Short mmCIF file of N, CA, C and O in Angstrom, two decimals:
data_model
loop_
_atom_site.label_atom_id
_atom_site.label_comp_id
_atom_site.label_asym_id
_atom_site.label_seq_id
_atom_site.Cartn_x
_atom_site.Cartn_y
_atom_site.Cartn_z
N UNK N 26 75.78 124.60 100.31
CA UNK N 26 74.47 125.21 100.38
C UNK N 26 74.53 126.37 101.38
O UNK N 26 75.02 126.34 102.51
N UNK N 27 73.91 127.46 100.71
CA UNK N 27 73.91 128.83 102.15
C UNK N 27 72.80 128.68 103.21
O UNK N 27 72.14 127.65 103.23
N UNK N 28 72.64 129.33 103.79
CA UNK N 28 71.97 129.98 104.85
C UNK N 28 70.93 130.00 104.27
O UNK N 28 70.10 129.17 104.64
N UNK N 29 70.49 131.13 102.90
CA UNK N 29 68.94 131.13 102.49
C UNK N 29 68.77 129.72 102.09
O UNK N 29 67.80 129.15 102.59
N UNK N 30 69.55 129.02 101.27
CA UNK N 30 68.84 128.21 100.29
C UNK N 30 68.58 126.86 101.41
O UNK N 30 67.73 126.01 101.14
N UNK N 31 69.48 126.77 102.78
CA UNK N 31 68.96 125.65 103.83
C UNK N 31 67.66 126.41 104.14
O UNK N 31 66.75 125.58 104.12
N UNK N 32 67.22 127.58 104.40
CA UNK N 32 65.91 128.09 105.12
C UNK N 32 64.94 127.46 104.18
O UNK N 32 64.29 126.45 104.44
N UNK N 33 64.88 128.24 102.89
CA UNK N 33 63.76 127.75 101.86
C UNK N 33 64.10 126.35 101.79
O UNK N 33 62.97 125.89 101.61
N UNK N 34 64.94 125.25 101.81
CA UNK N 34 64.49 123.97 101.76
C UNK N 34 63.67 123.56 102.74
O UNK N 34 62.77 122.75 102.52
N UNK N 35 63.93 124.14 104.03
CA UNK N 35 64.02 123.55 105.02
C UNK N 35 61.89 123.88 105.52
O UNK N 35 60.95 123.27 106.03
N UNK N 36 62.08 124.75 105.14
CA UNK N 36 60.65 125.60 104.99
C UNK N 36 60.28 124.83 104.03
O UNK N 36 59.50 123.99 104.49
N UNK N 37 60.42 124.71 103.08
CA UNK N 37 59.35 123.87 101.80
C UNK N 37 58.87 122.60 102.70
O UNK N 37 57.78 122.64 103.27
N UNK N 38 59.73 121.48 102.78
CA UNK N 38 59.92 120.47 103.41
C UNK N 38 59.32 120.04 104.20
O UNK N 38 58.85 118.90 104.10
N UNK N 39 59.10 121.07 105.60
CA UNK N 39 57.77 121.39 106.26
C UNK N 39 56.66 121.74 105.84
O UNK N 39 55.65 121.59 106.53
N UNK N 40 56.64 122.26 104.62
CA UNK N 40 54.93 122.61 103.79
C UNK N 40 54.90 123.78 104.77
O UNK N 40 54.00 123.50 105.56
N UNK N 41 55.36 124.77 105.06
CA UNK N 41 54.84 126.08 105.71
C UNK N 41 55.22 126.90 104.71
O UNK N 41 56.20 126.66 104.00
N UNK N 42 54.40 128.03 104.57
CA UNK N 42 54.66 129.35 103.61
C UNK N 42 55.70 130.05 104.54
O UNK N 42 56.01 129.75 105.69
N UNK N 43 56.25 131.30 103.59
CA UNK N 43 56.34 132.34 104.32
C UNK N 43 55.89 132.79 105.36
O UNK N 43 56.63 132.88 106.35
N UNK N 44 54.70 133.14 105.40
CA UNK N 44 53.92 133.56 106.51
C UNK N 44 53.67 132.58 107.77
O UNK N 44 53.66 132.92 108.95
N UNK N 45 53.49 131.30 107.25
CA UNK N 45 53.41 130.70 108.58
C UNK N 45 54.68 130.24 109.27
O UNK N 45 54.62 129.38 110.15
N UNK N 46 56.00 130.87 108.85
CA UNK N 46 56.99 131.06 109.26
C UNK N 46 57.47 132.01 110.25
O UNK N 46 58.02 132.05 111.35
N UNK N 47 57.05 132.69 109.41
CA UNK N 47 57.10 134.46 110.03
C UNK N 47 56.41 134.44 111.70
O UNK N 47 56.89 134.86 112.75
N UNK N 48 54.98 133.70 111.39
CA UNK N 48 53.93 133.60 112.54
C UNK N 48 54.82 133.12 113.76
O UNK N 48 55.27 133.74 114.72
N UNK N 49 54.89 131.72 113.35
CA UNK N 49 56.05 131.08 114.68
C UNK N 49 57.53 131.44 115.13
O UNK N 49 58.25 130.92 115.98
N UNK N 50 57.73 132.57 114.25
CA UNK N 50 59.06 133.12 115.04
C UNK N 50 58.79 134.66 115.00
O UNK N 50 59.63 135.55 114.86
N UNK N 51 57.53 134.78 115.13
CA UNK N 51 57.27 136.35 115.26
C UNK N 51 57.81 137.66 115.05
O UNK N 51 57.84 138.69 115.72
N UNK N 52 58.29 137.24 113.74
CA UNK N 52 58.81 138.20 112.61
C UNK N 52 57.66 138.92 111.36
O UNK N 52 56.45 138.84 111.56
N UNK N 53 58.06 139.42 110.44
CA UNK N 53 57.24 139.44 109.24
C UNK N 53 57.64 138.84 108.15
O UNK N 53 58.79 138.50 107.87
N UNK N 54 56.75 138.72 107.58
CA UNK N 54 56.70 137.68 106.16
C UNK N 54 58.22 138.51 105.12
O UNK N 54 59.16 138.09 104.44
N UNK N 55 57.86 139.38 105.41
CA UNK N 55 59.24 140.54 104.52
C UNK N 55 60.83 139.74 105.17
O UNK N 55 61.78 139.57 104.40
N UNK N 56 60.89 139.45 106.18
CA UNK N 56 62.13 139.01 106.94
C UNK N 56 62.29 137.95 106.29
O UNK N 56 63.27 137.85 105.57
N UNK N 57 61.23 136.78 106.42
CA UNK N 57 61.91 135.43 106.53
C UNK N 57 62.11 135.75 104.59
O UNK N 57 63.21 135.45 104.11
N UNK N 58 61.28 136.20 103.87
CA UNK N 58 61.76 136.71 102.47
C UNK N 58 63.21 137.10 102.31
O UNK N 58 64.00 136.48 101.60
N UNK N 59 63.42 137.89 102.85
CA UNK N 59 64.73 138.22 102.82
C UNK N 59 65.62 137.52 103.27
O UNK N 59 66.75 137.58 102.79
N UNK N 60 65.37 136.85 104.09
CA UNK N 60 66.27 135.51 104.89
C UNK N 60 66.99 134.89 103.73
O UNK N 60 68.20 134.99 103.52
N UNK N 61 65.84 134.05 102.79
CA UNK N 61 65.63 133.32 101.72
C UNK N 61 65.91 133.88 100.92
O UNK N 61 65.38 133.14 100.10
N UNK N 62 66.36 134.70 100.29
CA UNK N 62 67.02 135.70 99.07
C UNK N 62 68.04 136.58 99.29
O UNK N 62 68.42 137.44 98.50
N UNK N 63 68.70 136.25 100.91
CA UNK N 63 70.04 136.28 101.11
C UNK N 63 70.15 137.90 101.05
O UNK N 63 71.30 138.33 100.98
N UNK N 64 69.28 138.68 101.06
CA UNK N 64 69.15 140.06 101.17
C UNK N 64 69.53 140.77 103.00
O UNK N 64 69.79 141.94 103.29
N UNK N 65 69.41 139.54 103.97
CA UNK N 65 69.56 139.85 105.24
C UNK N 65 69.68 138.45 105.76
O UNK N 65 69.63 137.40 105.10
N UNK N 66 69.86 138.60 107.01
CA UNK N 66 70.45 137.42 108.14
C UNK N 66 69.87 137.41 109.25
O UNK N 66 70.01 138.41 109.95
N UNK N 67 69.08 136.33 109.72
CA UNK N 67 68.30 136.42 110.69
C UNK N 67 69.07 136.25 111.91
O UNK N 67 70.09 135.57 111.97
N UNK N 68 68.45 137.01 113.07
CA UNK N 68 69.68 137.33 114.22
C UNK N 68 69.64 135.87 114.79
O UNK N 68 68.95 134.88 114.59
N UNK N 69 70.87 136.25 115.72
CA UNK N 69 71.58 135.17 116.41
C UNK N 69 70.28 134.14 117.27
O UNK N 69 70.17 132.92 117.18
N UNK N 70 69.58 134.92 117.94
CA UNK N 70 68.18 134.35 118.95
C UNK N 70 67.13 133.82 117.73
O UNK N 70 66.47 132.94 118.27
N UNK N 71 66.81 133.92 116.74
CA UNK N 71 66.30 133.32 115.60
C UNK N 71 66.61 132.44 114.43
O UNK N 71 65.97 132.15 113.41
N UNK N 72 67.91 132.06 114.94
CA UNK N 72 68.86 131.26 114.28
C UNK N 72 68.47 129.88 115.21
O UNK N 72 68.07 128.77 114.85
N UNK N 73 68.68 130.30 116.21
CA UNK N 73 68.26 129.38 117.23
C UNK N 73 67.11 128.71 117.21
O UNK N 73 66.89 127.51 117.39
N UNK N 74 66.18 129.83 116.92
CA UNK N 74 64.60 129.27 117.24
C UNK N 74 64.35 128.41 115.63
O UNK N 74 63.49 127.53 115.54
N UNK N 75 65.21 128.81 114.42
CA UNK N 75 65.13 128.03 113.57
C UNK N 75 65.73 127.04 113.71
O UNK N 75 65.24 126.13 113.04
N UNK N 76 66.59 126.75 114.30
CA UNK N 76 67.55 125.08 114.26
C UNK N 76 65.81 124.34 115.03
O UNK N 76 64.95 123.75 114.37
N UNK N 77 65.77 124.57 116.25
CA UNK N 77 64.72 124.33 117.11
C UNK N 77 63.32 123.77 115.94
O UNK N 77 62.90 122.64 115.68
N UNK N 78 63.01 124.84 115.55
CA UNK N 78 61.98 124.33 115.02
C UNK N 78 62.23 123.50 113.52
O UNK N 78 61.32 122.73 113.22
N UNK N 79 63.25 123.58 112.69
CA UNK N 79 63.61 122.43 111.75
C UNK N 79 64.46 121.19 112.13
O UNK N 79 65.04 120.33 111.47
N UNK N 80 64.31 121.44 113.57
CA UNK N 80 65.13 120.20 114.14
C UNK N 80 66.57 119.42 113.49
O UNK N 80 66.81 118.25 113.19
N UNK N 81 67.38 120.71 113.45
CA UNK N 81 68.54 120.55 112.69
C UNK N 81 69.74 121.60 113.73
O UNK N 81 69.27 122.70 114.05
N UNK N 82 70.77 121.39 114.08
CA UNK N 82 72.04 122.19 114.24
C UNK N 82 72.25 123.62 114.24
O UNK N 82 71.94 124.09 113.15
N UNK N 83 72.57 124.26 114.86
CA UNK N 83 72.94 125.88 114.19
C UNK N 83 73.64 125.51 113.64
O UNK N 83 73.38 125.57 112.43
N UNK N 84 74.88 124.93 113.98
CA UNK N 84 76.55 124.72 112.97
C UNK N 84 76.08 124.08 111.74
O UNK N 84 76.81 124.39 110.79
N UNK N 85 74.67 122.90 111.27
CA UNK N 85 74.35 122.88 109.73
C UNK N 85 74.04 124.32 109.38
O UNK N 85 74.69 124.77 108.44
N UNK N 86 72.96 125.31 110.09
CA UNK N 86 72.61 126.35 109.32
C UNK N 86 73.46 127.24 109.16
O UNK N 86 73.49 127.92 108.13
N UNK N 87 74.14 127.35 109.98
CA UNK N 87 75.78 128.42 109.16
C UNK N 87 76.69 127.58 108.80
O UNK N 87 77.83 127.90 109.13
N UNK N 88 76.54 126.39 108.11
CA UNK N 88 77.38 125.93 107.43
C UNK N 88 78.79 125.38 107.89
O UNK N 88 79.60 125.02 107.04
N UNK N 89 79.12 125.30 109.46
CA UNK N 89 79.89 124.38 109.92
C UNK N 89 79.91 122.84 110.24
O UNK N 89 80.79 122.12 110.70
N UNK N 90 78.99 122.67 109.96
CA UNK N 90 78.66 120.79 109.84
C UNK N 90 78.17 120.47 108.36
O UNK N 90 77.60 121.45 107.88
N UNK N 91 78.20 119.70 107.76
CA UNK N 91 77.57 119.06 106.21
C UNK N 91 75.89 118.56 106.70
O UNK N 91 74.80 118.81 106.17
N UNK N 92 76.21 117.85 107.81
CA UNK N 92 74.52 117.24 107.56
C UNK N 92 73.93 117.67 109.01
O UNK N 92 74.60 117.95 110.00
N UNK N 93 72.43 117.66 108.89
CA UNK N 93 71.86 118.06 109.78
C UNK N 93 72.09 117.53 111.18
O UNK N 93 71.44 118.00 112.13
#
């Protein structure tokens, strides 16, 4: 599984949209979109704040561990 397709699970899962994504890591809705359609890569300090807030690993979200 990549990078986008852990974000959008990981985001569904929580029941947050886009936007109320965007809100808590104070980005725009266009970013975390693109996150999720693998069009861009959210930086290193927001990688972070996503493990944090899906309460999961950086090394699951770039794909060096299998499970959360």
């Amino acid at each position: 599984m990549t990078l986008s397709e852990k974000l959008l699970a990981l985001r569904t899962e929580k029941g947050l949209s886009q936007e109320d994504l965007a809100e808590k890591l104070e980005v725009s809705r266009q970013s975390v979109s693109k996150w999720e359609t693998a069009q861009s890569t959210p930086d290193l300090d927001k990688i972070i704040r996503l493990a944090d807030l899906f309460g999961v690993s950086t090394d699951y979200l770039l794909g060096r561990q299998e499970t959360p």
